[in-house]
PDB file of C-alpha atoms in Angstrom:
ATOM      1  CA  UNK W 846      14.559 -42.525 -49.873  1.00  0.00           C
ATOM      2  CA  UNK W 847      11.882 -40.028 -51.552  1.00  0.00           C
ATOM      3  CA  UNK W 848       9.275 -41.907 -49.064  1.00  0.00           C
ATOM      4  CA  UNK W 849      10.899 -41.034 -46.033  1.00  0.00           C
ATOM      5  CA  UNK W 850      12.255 -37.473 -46.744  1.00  0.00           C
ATOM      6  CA  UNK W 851       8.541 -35.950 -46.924  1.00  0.00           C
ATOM      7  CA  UNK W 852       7.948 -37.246 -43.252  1.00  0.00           C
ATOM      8  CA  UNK W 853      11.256 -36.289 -41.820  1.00  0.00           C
ATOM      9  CA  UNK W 854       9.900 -32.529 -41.376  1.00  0.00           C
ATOM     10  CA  UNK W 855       6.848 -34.152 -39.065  1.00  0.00           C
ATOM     11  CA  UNK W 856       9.350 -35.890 -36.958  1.00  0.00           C
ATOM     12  CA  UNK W 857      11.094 -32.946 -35.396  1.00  0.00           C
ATOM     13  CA  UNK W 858      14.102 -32.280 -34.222  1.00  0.00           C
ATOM     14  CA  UNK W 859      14.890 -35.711 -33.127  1.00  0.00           C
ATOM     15  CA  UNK W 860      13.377 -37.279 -36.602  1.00  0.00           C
ATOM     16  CA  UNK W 861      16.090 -35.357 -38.085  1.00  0.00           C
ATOM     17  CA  UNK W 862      18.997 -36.686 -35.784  1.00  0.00           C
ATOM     18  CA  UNK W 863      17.672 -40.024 -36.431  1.00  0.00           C
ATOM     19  CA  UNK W 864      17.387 -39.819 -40.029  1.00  0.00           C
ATOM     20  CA  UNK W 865      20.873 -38.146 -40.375  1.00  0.00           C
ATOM     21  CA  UNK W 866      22.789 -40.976 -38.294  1.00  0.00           C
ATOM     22  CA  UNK W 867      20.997 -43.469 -40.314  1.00  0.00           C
ATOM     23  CA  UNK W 868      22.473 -41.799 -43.558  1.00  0.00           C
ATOM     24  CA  UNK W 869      25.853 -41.199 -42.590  1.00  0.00           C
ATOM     25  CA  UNK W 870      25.762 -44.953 -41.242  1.00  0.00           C
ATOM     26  CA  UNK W 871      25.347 -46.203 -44.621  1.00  0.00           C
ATOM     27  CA  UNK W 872      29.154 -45.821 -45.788  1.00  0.00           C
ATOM     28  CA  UNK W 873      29.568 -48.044 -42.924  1.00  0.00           C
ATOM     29  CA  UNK W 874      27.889 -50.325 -43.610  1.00  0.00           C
ATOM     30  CA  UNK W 875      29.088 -50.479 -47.149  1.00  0.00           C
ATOM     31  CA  UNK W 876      32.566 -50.820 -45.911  1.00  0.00           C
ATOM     32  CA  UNK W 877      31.314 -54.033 -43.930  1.00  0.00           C
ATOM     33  CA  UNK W 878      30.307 -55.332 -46.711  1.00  0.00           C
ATOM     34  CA  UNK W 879      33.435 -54.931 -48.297  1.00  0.00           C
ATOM     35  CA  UNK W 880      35.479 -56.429 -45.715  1.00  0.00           C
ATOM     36  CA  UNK W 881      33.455 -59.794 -45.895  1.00  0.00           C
ATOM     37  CA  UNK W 882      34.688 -60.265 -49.754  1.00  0.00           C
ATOM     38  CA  UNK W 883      38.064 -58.517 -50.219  1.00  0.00           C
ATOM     39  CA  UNK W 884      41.682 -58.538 -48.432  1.00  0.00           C
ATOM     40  CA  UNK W 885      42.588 -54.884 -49.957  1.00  0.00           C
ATOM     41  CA  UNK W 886      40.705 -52.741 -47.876  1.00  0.00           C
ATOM     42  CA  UNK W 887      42.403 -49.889 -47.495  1.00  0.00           C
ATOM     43  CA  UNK W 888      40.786 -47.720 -50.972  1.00  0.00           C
ATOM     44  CA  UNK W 889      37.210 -48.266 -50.018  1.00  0.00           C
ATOM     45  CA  UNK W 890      38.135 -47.643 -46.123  1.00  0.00           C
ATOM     46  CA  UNK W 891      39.286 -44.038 -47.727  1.00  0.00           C
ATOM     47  CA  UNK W 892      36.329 -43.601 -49.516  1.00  0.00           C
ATOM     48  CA  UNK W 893      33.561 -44.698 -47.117  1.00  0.00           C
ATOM     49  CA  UNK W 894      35.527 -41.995 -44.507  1.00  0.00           C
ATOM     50  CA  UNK W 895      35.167 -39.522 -47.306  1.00  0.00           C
ATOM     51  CA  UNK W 896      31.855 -40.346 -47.548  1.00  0.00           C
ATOM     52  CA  UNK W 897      30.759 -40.464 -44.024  1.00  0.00           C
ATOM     53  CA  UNK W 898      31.970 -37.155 -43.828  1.00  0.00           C
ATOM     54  CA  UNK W 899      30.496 -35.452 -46.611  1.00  0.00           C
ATOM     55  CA  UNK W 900      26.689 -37.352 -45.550  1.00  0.00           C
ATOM     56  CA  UNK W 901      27.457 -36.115 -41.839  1.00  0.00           C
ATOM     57  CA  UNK W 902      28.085 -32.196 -43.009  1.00  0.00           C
ATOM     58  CA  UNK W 903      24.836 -32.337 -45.241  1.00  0.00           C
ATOM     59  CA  UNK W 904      23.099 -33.884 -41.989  1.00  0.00           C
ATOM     60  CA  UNK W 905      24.829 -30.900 -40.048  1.00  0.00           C
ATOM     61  CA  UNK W 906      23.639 -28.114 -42.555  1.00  0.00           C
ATOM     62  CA  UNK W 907      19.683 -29.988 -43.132  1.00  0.00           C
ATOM     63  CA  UNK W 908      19.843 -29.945 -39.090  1.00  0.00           C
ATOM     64  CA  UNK W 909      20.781 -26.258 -38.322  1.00  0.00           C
ATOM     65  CA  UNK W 910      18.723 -24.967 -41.621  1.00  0.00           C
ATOM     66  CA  UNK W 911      15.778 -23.658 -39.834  1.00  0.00           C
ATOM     67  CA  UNK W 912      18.109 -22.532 -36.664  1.00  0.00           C
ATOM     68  CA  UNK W 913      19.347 -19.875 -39.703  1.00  0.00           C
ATOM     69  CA  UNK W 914      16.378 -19.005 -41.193  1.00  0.00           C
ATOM     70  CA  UNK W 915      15.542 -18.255 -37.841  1.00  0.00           C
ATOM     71  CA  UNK W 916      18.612 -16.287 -37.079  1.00  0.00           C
ATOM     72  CA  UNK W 917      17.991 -14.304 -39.995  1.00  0.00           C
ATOM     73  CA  UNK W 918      14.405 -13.732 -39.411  1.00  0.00           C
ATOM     74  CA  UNK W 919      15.097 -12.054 -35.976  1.00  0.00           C
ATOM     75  CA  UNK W 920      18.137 -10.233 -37.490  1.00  0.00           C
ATOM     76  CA  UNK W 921      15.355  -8.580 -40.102  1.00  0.00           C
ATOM     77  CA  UNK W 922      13.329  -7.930 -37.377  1.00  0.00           C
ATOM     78  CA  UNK W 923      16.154  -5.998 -35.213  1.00  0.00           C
ATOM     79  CA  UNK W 924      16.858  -4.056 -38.509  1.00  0.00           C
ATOM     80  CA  UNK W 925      13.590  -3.113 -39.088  1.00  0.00           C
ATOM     81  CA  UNK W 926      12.937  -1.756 -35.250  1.00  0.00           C
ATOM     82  CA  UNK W 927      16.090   0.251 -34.807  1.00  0.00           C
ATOM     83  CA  UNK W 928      15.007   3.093 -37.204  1.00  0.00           C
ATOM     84  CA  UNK W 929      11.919   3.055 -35.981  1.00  0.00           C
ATOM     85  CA  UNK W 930      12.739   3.750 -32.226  1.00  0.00           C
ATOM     86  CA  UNK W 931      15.660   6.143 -33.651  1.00  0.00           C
ATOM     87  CA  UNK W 932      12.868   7.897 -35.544  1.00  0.00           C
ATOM     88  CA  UNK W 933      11.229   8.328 -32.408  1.00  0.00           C
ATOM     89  CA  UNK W 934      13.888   9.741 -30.674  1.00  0.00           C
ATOM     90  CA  UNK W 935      13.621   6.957 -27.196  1.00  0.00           C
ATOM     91  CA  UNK W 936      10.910   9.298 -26.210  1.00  0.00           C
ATOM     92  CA  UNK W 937       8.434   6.822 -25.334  1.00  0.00           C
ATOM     93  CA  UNK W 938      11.185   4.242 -24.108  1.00  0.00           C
ATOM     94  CA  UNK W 939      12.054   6.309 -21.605  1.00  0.00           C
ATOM     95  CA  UNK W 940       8.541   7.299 -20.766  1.00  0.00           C
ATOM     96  CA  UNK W 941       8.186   3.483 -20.343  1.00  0.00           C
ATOM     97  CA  UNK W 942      11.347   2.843 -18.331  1.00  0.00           C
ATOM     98  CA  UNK W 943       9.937   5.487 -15.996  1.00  0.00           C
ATOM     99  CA  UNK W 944       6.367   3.978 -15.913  1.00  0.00           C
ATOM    100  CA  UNK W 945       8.132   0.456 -14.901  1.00  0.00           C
ATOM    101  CA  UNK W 946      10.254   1.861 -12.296  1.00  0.00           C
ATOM    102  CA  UNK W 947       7.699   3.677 -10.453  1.00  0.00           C
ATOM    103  CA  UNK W 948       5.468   0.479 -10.906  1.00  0.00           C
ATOM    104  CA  UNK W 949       8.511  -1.294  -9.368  1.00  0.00           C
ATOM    105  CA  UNK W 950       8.628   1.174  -6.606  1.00  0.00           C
ATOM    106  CA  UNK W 951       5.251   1.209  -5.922  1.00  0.00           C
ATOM    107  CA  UNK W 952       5.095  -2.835  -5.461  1.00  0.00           C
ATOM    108  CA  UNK W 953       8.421  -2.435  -3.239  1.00  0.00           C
ATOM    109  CA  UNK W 954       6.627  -0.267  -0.874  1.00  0.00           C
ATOM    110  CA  UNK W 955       3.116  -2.287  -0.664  1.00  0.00           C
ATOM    111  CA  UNK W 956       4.910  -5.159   0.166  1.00  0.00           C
ATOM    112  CA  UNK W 957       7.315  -3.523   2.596  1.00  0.00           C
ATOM    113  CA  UNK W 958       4.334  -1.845   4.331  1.00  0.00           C
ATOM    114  CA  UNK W 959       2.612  -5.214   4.399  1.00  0.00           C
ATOM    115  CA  UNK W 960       5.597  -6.669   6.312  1.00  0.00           C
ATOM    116  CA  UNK W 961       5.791  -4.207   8.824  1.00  0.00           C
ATOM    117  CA  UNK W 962       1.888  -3.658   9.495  1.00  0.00           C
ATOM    118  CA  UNK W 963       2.090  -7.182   9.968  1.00  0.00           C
ATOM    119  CA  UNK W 964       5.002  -7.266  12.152  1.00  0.00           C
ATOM    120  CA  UNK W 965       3.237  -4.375  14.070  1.00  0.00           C
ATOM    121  CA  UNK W 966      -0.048  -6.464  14.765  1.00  0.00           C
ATOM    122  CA  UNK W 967       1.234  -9.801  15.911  1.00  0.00           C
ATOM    123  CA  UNK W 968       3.222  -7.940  18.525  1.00  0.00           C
ATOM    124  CA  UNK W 969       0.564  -5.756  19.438  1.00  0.00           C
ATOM    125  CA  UNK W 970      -1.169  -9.330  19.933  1.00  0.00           C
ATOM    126  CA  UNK W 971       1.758 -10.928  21.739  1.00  0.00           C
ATOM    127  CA  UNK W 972       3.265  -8.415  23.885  1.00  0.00           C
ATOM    128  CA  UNK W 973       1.742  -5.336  26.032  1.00  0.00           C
ATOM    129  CA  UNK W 974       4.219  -2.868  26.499  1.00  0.00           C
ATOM    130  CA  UNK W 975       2.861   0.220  25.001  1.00  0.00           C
ATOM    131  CA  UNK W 976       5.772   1.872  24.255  1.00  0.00           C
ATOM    132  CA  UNK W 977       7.892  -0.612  22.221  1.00  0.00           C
ATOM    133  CA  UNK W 978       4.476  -0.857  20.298  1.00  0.00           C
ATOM    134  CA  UNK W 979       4.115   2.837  19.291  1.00  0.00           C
ATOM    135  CA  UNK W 980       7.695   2.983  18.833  1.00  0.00           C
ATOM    136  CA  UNK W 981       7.583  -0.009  15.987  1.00  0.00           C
ATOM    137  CA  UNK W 982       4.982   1.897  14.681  1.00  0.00           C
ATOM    138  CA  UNK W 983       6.950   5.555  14.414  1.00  0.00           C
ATOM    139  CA  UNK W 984      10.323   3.772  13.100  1.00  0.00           C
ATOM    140  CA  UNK W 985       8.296   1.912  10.421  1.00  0.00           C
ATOM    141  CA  UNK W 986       6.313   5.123   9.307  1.00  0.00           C
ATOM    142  CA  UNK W 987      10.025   7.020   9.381  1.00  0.00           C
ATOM    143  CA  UNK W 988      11.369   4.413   7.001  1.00  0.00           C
ATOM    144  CA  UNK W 989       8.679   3.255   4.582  1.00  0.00           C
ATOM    145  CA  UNK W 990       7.810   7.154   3.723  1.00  0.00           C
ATOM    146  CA  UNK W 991      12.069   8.069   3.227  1.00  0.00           C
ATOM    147  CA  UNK W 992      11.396  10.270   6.148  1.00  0.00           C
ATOM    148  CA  UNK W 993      13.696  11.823   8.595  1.00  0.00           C
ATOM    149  CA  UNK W 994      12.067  12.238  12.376  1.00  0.00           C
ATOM    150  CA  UNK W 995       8.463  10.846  13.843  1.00  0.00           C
ATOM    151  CA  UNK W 996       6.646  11.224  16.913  1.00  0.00           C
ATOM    152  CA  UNK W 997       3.796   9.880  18.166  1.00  0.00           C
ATOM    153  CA  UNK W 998       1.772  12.315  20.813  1.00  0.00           C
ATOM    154  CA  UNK W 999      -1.438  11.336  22.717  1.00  0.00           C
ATOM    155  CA  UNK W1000      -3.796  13.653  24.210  1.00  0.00           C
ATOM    156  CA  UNK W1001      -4.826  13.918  27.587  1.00  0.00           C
ATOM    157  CA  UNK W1002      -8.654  14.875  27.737  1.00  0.00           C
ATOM    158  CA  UNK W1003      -8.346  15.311  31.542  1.00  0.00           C
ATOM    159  CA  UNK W1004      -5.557  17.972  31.873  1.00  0.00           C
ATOM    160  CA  UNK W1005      -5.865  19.101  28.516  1.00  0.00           C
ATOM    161  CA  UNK W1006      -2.276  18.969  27.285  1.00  0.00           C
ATOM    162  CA  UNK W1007      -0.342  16.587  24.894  1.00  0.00           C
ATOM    163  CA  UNK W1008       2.003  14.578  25.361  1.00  0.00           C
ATOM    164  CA  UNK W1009       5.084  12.747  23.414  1.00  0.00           C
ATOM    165  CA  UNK W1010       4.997   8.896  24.027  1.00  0.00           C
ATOM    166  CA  UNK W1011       7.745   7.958  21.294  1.00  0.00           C
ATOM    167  CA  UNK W1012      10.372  10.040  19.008  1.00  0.00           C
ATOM    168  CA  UNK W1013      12.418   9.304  16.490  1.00  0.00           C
ATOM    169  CA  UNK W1014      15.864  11.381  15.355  1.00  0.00           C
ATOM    170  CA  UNK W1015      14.143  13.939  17.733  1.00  0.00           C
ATOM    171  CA  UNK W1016      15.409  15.129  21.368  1.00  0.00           C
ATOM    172  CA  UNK W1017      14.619  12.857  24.003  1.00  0.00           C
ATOM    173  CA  UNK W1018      13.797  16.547  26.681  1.00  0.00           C
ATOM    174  CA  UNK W1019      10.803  16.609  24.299  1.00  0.00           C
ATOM    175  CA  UNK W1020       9.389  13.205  26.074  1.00  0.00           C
ATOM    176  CA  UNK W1021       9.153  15.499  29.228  1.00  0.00           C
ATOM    177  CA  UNK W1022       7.639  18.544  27.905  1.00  0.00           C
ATOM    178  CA  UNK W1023       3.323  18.928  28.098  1.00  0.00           C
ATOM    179  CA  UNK W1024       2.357  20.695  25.293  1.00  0.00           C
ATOM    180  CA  UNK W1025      -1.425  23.091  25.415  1.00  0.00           C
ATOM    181  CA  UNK W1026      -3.494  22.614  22.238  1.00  0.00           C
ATOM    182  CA  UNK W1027      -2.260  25.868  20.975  1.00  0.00           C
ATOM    183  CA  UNK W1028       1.524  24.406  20.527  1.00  0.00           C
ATOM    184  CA  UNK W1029       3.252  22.199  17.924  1.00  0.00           C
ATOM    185  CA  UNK W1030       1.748  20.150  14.638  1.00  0.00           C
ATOM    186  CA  UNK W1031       1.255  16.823  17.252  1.00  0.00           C
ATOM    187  CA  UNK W1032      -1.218  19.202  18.914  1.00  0.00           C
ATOM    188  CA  UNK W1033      -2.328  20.991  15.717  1.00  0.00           C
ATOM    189  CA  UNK W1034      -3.556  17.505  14.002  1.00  0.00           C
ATOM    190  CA  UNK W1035      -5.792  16.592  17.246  1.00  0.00           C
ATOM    191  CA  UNK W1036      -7.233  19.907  17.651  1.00  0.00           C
ATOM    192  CA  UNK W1037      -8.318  19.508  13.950  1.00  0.00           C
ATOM    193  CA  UNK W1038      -9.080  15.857  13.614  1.00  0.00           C
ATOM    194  CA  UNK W1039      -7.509  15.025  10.336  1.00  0.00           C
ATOM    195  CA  UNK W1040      -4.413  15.313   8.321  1.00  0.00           C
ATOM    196  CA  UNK W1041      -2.123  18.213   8.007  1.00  0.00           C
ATOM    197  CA  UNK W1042       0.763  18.424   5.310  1.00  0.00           C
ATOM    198  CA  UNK W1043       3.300  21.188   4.826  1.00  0.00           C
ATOM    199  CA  UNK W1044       5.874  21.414   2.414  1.00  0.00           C
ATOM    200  CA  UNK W1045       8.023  23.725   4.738  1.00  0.00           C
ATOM    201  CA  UNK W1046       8.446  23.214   8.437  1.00  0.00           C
ATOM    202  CA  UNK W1047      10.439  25.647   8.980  1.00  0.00           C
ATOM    203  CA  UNK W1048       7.509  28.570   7.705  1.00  0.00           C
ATOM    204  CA  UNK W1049       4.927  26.745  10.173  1.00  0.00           C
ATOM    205  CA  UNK W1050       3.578  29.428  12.716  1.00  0.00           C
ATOM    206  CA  UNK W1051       3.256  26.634  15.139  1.00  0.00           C
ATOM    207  CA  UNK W1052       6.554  25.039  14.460  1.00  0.00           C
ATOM    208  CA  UNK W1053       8.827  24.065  17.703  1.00  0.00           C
ATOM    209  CA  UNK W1054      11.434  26.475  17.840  1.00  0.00           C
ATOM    210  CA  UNK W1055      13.689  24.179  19.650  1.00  0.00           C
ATOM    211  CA  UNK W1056      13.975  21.831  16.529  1.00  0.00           C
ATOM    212  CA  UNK W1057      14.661  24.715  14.152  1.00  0.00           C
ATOM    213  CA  UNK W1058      18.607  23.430  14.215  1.00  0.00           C
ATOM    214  CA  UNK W1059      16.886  20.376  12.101  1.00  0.00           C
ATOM    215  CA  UNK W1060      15.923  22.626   9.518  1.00  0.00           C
ATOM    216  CA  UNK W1061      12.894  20.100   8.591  1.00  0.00           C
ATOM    217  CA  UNK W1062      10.953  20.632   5.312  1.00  0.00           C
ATOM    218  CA  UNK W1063       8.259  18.879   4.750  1.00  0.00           C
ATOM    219  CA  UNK W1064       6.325  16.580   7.189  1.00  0.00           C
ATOM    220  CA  UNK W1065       2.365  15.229   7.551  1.00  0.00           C
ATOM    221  CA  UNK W1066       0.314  15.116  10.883  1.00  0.00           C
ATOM    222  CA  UNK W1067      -2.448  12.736  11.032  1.00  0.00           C
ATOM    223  CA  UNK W1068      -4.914  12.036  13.706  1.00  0.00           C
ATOM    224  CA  UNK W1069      -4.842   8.664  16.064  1.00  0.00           C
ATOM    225  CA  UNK W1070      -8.937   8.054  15.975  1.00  0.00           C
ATOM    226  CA  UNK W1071     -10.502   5.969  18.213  1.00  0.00           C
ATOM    227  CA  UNK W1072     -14.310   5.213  18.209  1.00  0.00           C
ATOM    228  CA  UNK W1073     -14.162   8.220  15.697  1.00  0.00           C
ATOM    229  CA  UNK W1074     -12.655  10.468  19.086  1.00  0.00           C
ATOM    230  CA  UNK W1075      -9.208  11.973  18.644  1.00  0.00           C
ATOM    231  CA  UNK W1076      -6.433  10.505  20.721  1.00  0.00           C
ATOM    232  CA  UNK W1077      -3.327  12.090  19.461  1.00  0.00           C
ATOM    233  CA  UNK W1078      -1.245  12.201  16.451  1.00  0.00           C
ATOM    234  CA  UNK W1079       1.457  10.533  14.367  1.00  0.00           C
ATOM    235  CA  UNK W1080       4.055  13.122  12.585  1.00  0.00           C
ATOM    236  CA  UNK W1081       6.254  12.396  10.624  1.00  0.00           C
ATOM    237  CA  UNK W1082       9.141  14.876   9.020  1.00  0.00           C
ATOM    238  CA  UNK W1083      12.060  15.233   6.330  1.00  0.00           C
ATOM    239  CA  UNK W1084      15.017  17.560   6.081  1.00  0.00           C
ATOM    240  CA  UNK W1085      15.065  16.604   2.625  1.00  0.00           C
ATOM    241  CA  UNK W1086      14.088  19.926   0.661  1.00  0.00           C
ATOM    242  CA  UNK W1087      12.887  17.789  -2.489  1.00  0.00           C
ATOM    243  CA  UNK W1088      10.443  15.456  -1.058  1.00  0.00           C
ATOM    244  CA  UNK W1089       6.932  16.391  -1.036  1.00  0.00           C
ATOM    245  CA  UNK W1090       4.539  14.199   0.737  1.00  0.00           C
ATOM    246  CA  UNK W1091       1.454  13.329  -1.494  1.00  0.00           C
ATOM    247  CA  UNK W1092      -2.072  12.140  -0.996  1.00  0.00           C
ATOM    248  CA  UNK W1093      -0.693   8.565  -0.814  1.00  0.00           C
ATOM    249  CA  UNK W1094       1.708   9.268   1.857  1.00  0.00           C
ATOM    250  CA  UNK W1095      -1.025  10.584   3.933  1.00  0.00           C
ATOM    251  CA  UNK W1096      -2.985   7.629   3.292  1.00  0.00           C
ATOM    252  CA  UNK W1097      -0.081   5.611   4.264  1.00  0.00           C
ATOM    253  CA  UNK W1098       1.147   7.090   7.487  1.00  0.00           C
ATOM    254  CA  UNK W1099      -3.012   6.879   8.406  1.00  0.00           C
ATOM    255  CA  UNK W1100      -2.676   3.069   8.050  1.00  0.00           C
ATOM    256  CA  UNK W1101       0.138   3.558  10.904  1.00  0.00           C
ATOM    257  CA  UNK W1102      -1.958   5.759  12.534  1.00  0.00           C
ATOM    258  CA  UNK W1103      -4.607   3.357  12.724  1.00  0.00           C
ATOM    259  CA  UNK W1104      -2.295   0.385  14.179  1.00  0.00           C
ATOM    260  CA  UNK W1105      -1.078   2.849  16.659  1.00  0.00           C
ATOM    261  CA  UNK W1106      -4.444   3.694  17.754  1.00  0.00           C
ATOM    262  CA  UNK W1107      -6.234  -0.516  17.782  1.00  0.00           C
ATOM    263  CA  UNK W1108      -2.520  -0.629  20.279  1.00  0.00           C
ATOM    264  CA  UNK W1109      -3.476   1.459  22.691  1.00  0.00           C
ATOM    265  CA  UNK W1110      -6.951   0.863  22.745  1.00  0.00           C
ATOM    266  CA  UNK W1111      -6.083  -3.433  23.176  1.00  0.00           C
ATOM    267  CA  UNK W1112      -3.898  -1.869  26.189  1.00  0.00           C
ATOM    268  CA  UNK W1113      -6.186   0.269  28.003  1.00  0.00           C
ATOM    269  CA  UNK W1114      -8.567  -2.428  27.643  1.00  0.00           C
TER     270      UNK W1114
END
């Protein structure tokens, strides 16, 4: 028995079991014995149950031994964290919550824009009609930036005016209006040739009086560039006085942009 203990540890988990059953079987087997050589059974059937018993809750403690000491190491561990995250008031946990959840809605977005840009591209492939196209491409841009409104605008060179080819939460009368350079932030963006942000519509000189009722805040203009030439715009807006549109945004809405642009060039082609 002193042989085999030492090696028990190198078994493992099942070793143990092994051993264990092994042990408690010897009572057993003792009572066997027993039964072979005498007709009053009954006393040593007692004790070899007692017996069995007692090996079986040694086996149970030896077994679960290290599942305690493990217990209690983690339960040291716990005790010896707690004070020092109280000590540091949660600053930094929630400075890390925060870092995780814009991480999380970072990776949320990337792989929502993916979809759609994708989505946009095999049906600019598949099908030709322009304006389901661009209007894929406004609805996706309205959604993925938490915007309110979009419209896409295209310039004609030839008469010199602009022109709305798809809105979104925005009056359809606008579809028939031509706007000169001088009017709007559609036309604003193309007579520039790169990307306009405000952080209050409603201040912009050049705002559209007729959508005043919307009360928009902040919105960004960028240009639709084709062969480095200026072909419209894609605007986006929000009524929502606490958004501000960053530097990604704008980068985002460009990749839009772009799509909108490769569309109607494939088309005209």
């Amino acid at each position: 028995m002193m042989k085999i203990l030492p090696m028990i540890p190198k078994w493992g988990i099942r070793g143990k079991l092994l051993a264990s059953f092994l042990v408690s079987l010897g009572p057993l087997i003792l009572l066997g014995y027993l039964l072979a050589w005498e007709r009053d059974v009954l006393p040593y059937l007692i004790l070899a149950g007692l017996l069995s018993l007692l090996l079986a809750l040694v086996a149970i403690w030896w077994l679960t031994r290290p599942l305690s000491q493990l217990t209690c190491r983690a339960l040291n561990m716990v005790e010896e964290f707690i004070p020092e995250v109280s000590a540091k008031g949660g600053d930094e946990i929630e400075q890390l919550a925060g870092v995780l959840e814009s991480i999380s809605t970072q990776l949320t977005r990337a792989l929502a824009e993916r979809r759609m840009l994708y989505s946009i591209g095999q049906n600019s492939t598949v099908y030709f009609d322009l304006d389901n196209i661009l209007s894929e491409i406004a609805e996706s841009a309205v959604e993925l930036l938490g915007a309110t409104s979009g419209v896409i605008g295209l310039w004609d060179k030839e008469k010199q005016v602009f022109r709305d080819a798809t809105l979104v939460n925005l009056p359809q009368e606008l579809l028939e209006r031509e706007f000169p350079i001088e009017e709007s932030l559609t036309t604003h963006v193309v007579e520039r040739g790169h990307p306009i942000v405000l952080d209050d519509y409603s201040t912009y000189p050049r705002r559209l009086t007729l959508l005043d009722s919307y009360q928009f805040k902040g919105a960004i203009g960028v240009p639709l560039l084709v062969h480095g030439e200026c072909i419209g715009s894609l605007v986006v807006l929000t009524t929502d006085p606490a958004r501000r549109f960053s530097a990604q945004d704008v980068e985002l809405l460009a990749r839009f942009a772009n799509q909108a642009a490769v569309a109607i060039q494939n088309i005209k082609l």
